[in-house]
Short mmCIF file of C-alpha atoms in Angstrom, two decimals:
data_model
loop_
_atom_site.label_atom_id
_atom_site.label_comp_id
_atom_site.label_asym_id
_atom_site.label_seq_id
_atom_site.Cartn_x
_atom_site.Cartn_y
_atom_site.Cartn_z
CA UNK A 25 -11.76 10.11 0.11
CA UNK A 26 -12.47 6.47 -0.55
CA UNK A 27 -15.40 5.23 -2.59
CA UNK A 28 -17.70 2.51 -1.36
CA UNK A 29 -18.58 -0.55 -3.39
CA UNK A 30 -20.46 -3.76 -2.81
CA UNK A 31 -20.43 -4.83 0.82
CA UNK A 32 -19.08 -1.42 1.86
CA UNK A 33 -15.62 -2.33 0.53
CA UNK A 34 -13.27 0.64 0.15
CA UNK A 35 -11.64 1.38 -3.19
CA UNK A 36 -8.99 3.73 -4.49
CA UNK A 37 -10.13 5.58 -7.59
CA UNK A 38 -9.03 3.77 -10.73
CA UNK A 39 -7.91 0.63 -8.88
CA UNK A 40 -10.33 -2.25 -9.47
CA UNK A 41 -9.45 -4.24 -6.36
CA UNK A 42 -10.90 -3.29 -2.95
CA UNK A 43 -8.61 -2.44 -0.06
CA UNK A 44 -7.74 -5.27 2.33
CA UNK A 45 -9.62 -5.50 5.60
CA UNK A 46 -8.42 -2.92 8.09
CA UNK A 47 -6.99 -0.60 5.44
CA UNK A 48 -8.62 2.76 4.78
CA UNK A 49 -7.98 5.71 2.49
CA UNK A 50 -6.77 8.82 4.32
CA UNK A 51 -6.31 11.06 1.28
CA UNK A 52 -6.38 10.84 -2.50
CA UNK A 53 -6.09 13.32 -5.33
CA UNK A 54 -4.55 14.20 -8.69
CA UNK A 55 -1.63 16.51 -9.45
CA UNK A 56 -2.49 20.02 -10.62
CA UNK A 57 -1.97 20.34 -14.40
CA UNK A 58 -0.77 23.95 -14.24
CA UNK A 59 1.76 23.09 -11.53
CA UNK A 60 2.98 20.16 -13.64
CA UNK A 61 3.48 22.46 -16.63
CA UNK A 62 5.40 25.02 -14.55
CA UNK A 63 7.56 22.85 -12.30
CA UNK A 64 7.90 19.52 -14.11
CA UNK A 65 7.91 20.41 -17.80
CA UNK A 66 9.34 23.91 -17.17
CA UNK A 67 6.94 25.88 -19.33
CA UNK A 68 8.45 29.20 -18.20
CA UNK A 69 11.98 28.27 -19.29
CA UNK A 70 10.67 27.04 -22.64
CA UNK A 71 8.96 30.40 -23.16
CA UNK A 72 12.13 32.30 -22.24
CA UNK A 73 14.26 30.14 -24.55
CA UNK A 74 12.07 30.58 -27.62
CA UNK A 75 11.52 34.25 -26.85
CA UNK A 76 15.28 34.81 -26.72
CA UNK A 77 15.83 32.83 -29.93
CA UNK A 78 13.12 34.83 -31.70
CA UNK A 79 14.59 38.14 -30.51
CA UNK A 80 18.07 37.08 -31.65
CA UNK A 81 16.74 36.19 -35.10
CA UNK A 82 14.99 39.56 -35.43
CA UNK A 83 18.20 41.38 -34.52
CA UNK A 84 20.48 39.34 -36.80
CA UNK A 85 18.27 38.55 -39.80
CA UNK A 86 19.31 39.97 -43.16
CA UNK A 87 15.68 40.24 -44.24
CA UNK A 88 14.29 43.76 -44.11
CA UNK A 89 11.85 44.18 -41.25
CA UNK A 90 8.36 44.38 -42.74
CA UNK A 91 9.27 42.52 -45.92
CA UNK A 92 7.54 39.36 -47.06
CA UNK A 93 10.70 37.32 -46.35
CA UNK A 94 10.81 38.71 -42.81
CA UNK A 95 7.19 37.79 -42.08
CA UNK A 96 7.63 34.36 -43.64
CA UNK A 97 10.64 33.63 -41.44
CA UNK A 98 8.89 35.08 -38.40
CA UNK A 99 5.81 32.96 -39.03
CA UNK A 100 7.84 29.74 -39.26
CA UNK A 101 9.68 30.44 -36.02
CA UNK A 102 6.58 31.50 -34.11
CA UNK A 103 4.76 28.42 -35.39
CA UNK A 104 7.53 26.06 -34.29
CA UNK A 105 7.66 27.74 -30.88
CA UNK A 106 3.88 27.34 -30.51
CA UNK A 107 4.12 23.64 -31.39
CA UNK A 108 6.76 23.00 -28.72
CA UNK A 109 4.76 24.94 -26.12
CA UNK A 110 1.63 22.97 -27.06
CA UNK A 111 3.56 19.73 -26.54
CA UNK A 112 4.71 20.89 -23.11
CA UNK A 113 1.19 21.90 -22.12
CA UNK A 114 -0.27 18.69 -23.52
CA UNK A 115 2.20 16.49 -21.64
CA UNK A 116 1.43 18.31 -18.41
CA UNK A 117 -2.33 17.95 -18.80
CA UNK A 118 -2.20 14.32 -19.91
CA UNK A 119 0.15 13.47 -17.06
CA UNK A 120 -2.13 15.15 -14.53
CA UNK A 121 -5.27 13.55 -15.98
CA UNK A 122 -3.81 10.03 -15.98
CA UNK A 123 -2.28 10.24 -12.48
CA UNK A 124 -3.86 9.62 -9.11
CA UNK A 125 -2.21 9.56 -5.68
CA UNK A 126 -3.62 7.88 -2.60
CA UNK A 127 -2.44 7.60 1.00
CA UNK A 128 -3.88 4.83 3.16
CA UNK A 129 -3.07 3.95 6.75
CA UNK A 130 -0.55 1.39 5.43
CA UNK A 131 0.92 2.59 2.16
CA UNK A 132 1.09 5.03 -0.73
CA UNK A 133 -0.50 4.13 -4.04
CA UNK A 134 0.51 5.86 -7.26
CA UNK A 135 -1.77 5.20 -10.23
CA UNK A 136 0.29 6.34 -13.22
CA UNK A 137 0.68 5.80 -16.92
CA UNK A 138 0.10 8.13 -19.87
CA UNK A 139 0.29 5.13 -22.21
CA UNK A 140 0.02 2.00 -20.05
CA UNK A 141 -1.87 2.57 -16.77
CA UNK A 142 -0.36 0.90 -13.71
CA UNK A 143 -0.62 1.07 -9.95
CA UNK A 144 2.54 1.31 -7.85
CA UNK A 145 2.25 0.34 -4.19
CA UNK A 146 4.74 1.80 -1.71
CA UNK A 147 4.33 0.31 1.79
CA UNK A 148 5.43 2.59 4.61
CA UNK A 149 7.90 -0.08 5.69
CA UNK A 150 10.18 0.63 2.69
CA UNK A 151 10.15 4.44 3.01
CA UNK A 152 13.46 5.64 4.45
CA UNK A 153 12.72 9.36 4.35
CA UNK A 154 10.42 11.97 2.87
CA UNK A 155 10.72 15.67 2.20
CA UNK A 156 8.52 18.56 1.11
CA UNK A 157 9.41 20.93 -1.72
CA UNK A 158 7.39 24.15 -1.69
CA UNK A 159 7.13 26.61 -4.60
CA UNK A 160 6.35 30.32 -4.55
CA UNK A 161 2.99 29.80 -6.25
CA UNK A 162 1.75 27.79 -3.26
CA UNK A 163 1.99 24.36 -4.86
CA UNK A 164 4.49 21.75 -3.74
CA UNK A 165 5.66 18.18 -3.93
CA UNK A 166 6.67 15.33 -1.64
CA UNK A 167 9.85 13.39 -2.41
CA UNK A 168 10.27 9.84 -1.13
CA UNK A 169 13.51 7.93 -0.60
CA UNK A 170 13.00 4.17 -0.55
CA UNK A 171 15.37 1.64 0.96
CA UNK A 172 17.94 0.23 -1.44
CA UNK A 173 16.40 -3.23 -1.47
CA UNK A 174 13.22 -1.93 -3.12
CA UNK A 175 14.10 -0.26 -6.42
CA UNK A 176 11.33 1.01 -8.69
CA UNK A 177 11.71 1.44 -12.44
CA UNK A 178 12.56 5.02 -13.43
CA UNK A 179 10.61 4.68 -16.69
CA UNK A 180 7.50 3.49 -14.86
CA UNK A 181 7.61 6.46 -12.46
CA UNK A 182 8.47 9.27 -14.91
CA UNK A 183 7.66 12.13 -14.58
CA UNK A 184 6.71 11.38 -10.97
CA UNK A 185 10.32 10.89 -9.89
CA UNK A 186 13.40 12.94 -9.11
CA UNK A 187 15.33 13.98 -12.21
CA UNK A 188 18.45 11.94 -13.08
CA UNK A 189 18.15 9.70 -10.01
CA UNK A 190 18.14 6.65 -12.29
CA UNK A 191 20.08 4.12 -10.24
CA UNK A 192 17.92 4.74 -7.18
CA UNK A 193 14.68 6.36 -8.39
CA UNK A 194 12.91 8.59 -5.88
CA UNK A 195 9.11 8.77 -6.30
CA UNK A 196 7.58 12.24 -6.10
CA UNK A 197 3.99 13.27 -5.46
CA UNK A 198 3.92 16.26 -7.81
CA UNK A 199 1.64 19.23 -8.37
CA UNK A 200 0.17 19.24 -4.85
CA UNK A 201 -1.96 22.19 -3.80
CA UNK A 202 -1.70 21.18 -0.13
CA UNK A 203 1.79 19.71 0.17
CA UNK A 204 2.36 20.79 3.78
CA UNK A 205 -0.95 19.37 5.01
CA UNK A 206 -0.39 16.16 3.10
CA UNK A 207 3.14 15.90 4.51
CA UNK A 208 1.75 16.14 8.02
CA UNK A 209 -0.91 13.53 7.28
CA UNK A 210 1.73 11.22 5.79
CA UNK A 211 4.03 11.62 8.78
CA UNK A 212 1.19 10.84 11.17
CA UNK A 213 0.14 7.81 9.13
CA UNK A 214 3.68 6.43 9.15
CA UNK A 215 3.99 7.07 12.88
CA UNK A 216 0.76 5.19 13.56
CA UNK A 217 1.85 2.36 11.30
CA UNK A 218 5.18 2.21 13.14
CA UNK A 219 3.34 1.30 16.32
CA UNK A 220 2.55 -2.06 14.70
CA UNK A 221 5.79 -2.44 12.74
CA UNK A 222 9.02 -1.40 14.44
CA UNK A 223 10.83 -1.40 11.10
CA UNK A 224 8.55 1.28 9.65
CA UNK A 225 9.73 4.85 10.06
CA UNK A 226 9.88 8.22 8.40
CA UNK A 227 12.96 10.38 8.84
CA UNK A 228 13.53 14.08 8.69
CA UNK A 229 15.44 15.02 5.57
CA UNK A 230 18.85 16.39 6.56
CA UNK A 231 19.25 19.97 5.37
CA UNK A 232 22.92 20.36 6.33
CA UNK A 233 24.29 16.86 6.23
CA UNK A 234 23.17 16.05 9.78
CA UNK A 235 21.97 12.62 10.79
CA UNK A 236 18.24 12.16 10.11
CA UNK A 237 15.85 12.12 13.03
CA UNK A 238 12.99 9.68 13.30
CA UNK A 239 9.36 10.68 12.91
CA UNK A 240 8.03 14.19 12.42
CA UNK A 241 6.77 16.14 9.41
CA UNK A 242 8.84 15.65 6.22
CA UNK A 243 11.30 18.49 5.77
CA UNK A 244 12.10 20.54 2.63
CA UNK A 245 14.25 18.98 -0.07
CA UNK A 246 15.27 20.00 -3.57
CA UNK A 247 13.40 19.09 -6.77
#
């Protein structure tokens, strides 16, 4: 929801400038920190990796189990594992705390930056397609494909972008607890905007290489 300032001007949280006349906030929110840790920084795979490495060391070590050398080696390895897991968790929480997404009736606004805060504006007119990725835990994400003439910096978007899509970065709204509802809202907003701008459209993501169809709710895509 938008906040009201002097003269009833509408603002997006964290953005000092009011919205232009006629523009209104339809939705805004932050990514979920736990979802970021699980699906962006892959906390589960990190746990599995260090667990497997620890088990392998226990099986292959020449130190007698229960000896002082064994516990010293075990302590070092557990400590290093804990440090890496703390870094993963910290990155997820900092990323979630310093990020804010907003959808207006004209554009998307991504307020990002763990080190240098910045606001990235994505008008609907440059969005070629959008897709929803849904996870088993109920959280999800929305992936955007922008037209080739409007390239955003991968470094500025990270980690809110598709992995390894460096030449044509694809912004992602990550850690959403209501991805399907937000996808529907976004599709409707783009459709309404298209009534005033014939060049604005949102396309269904092609699941089997078929030609995209105009309008409609964004369809599932990969992470």
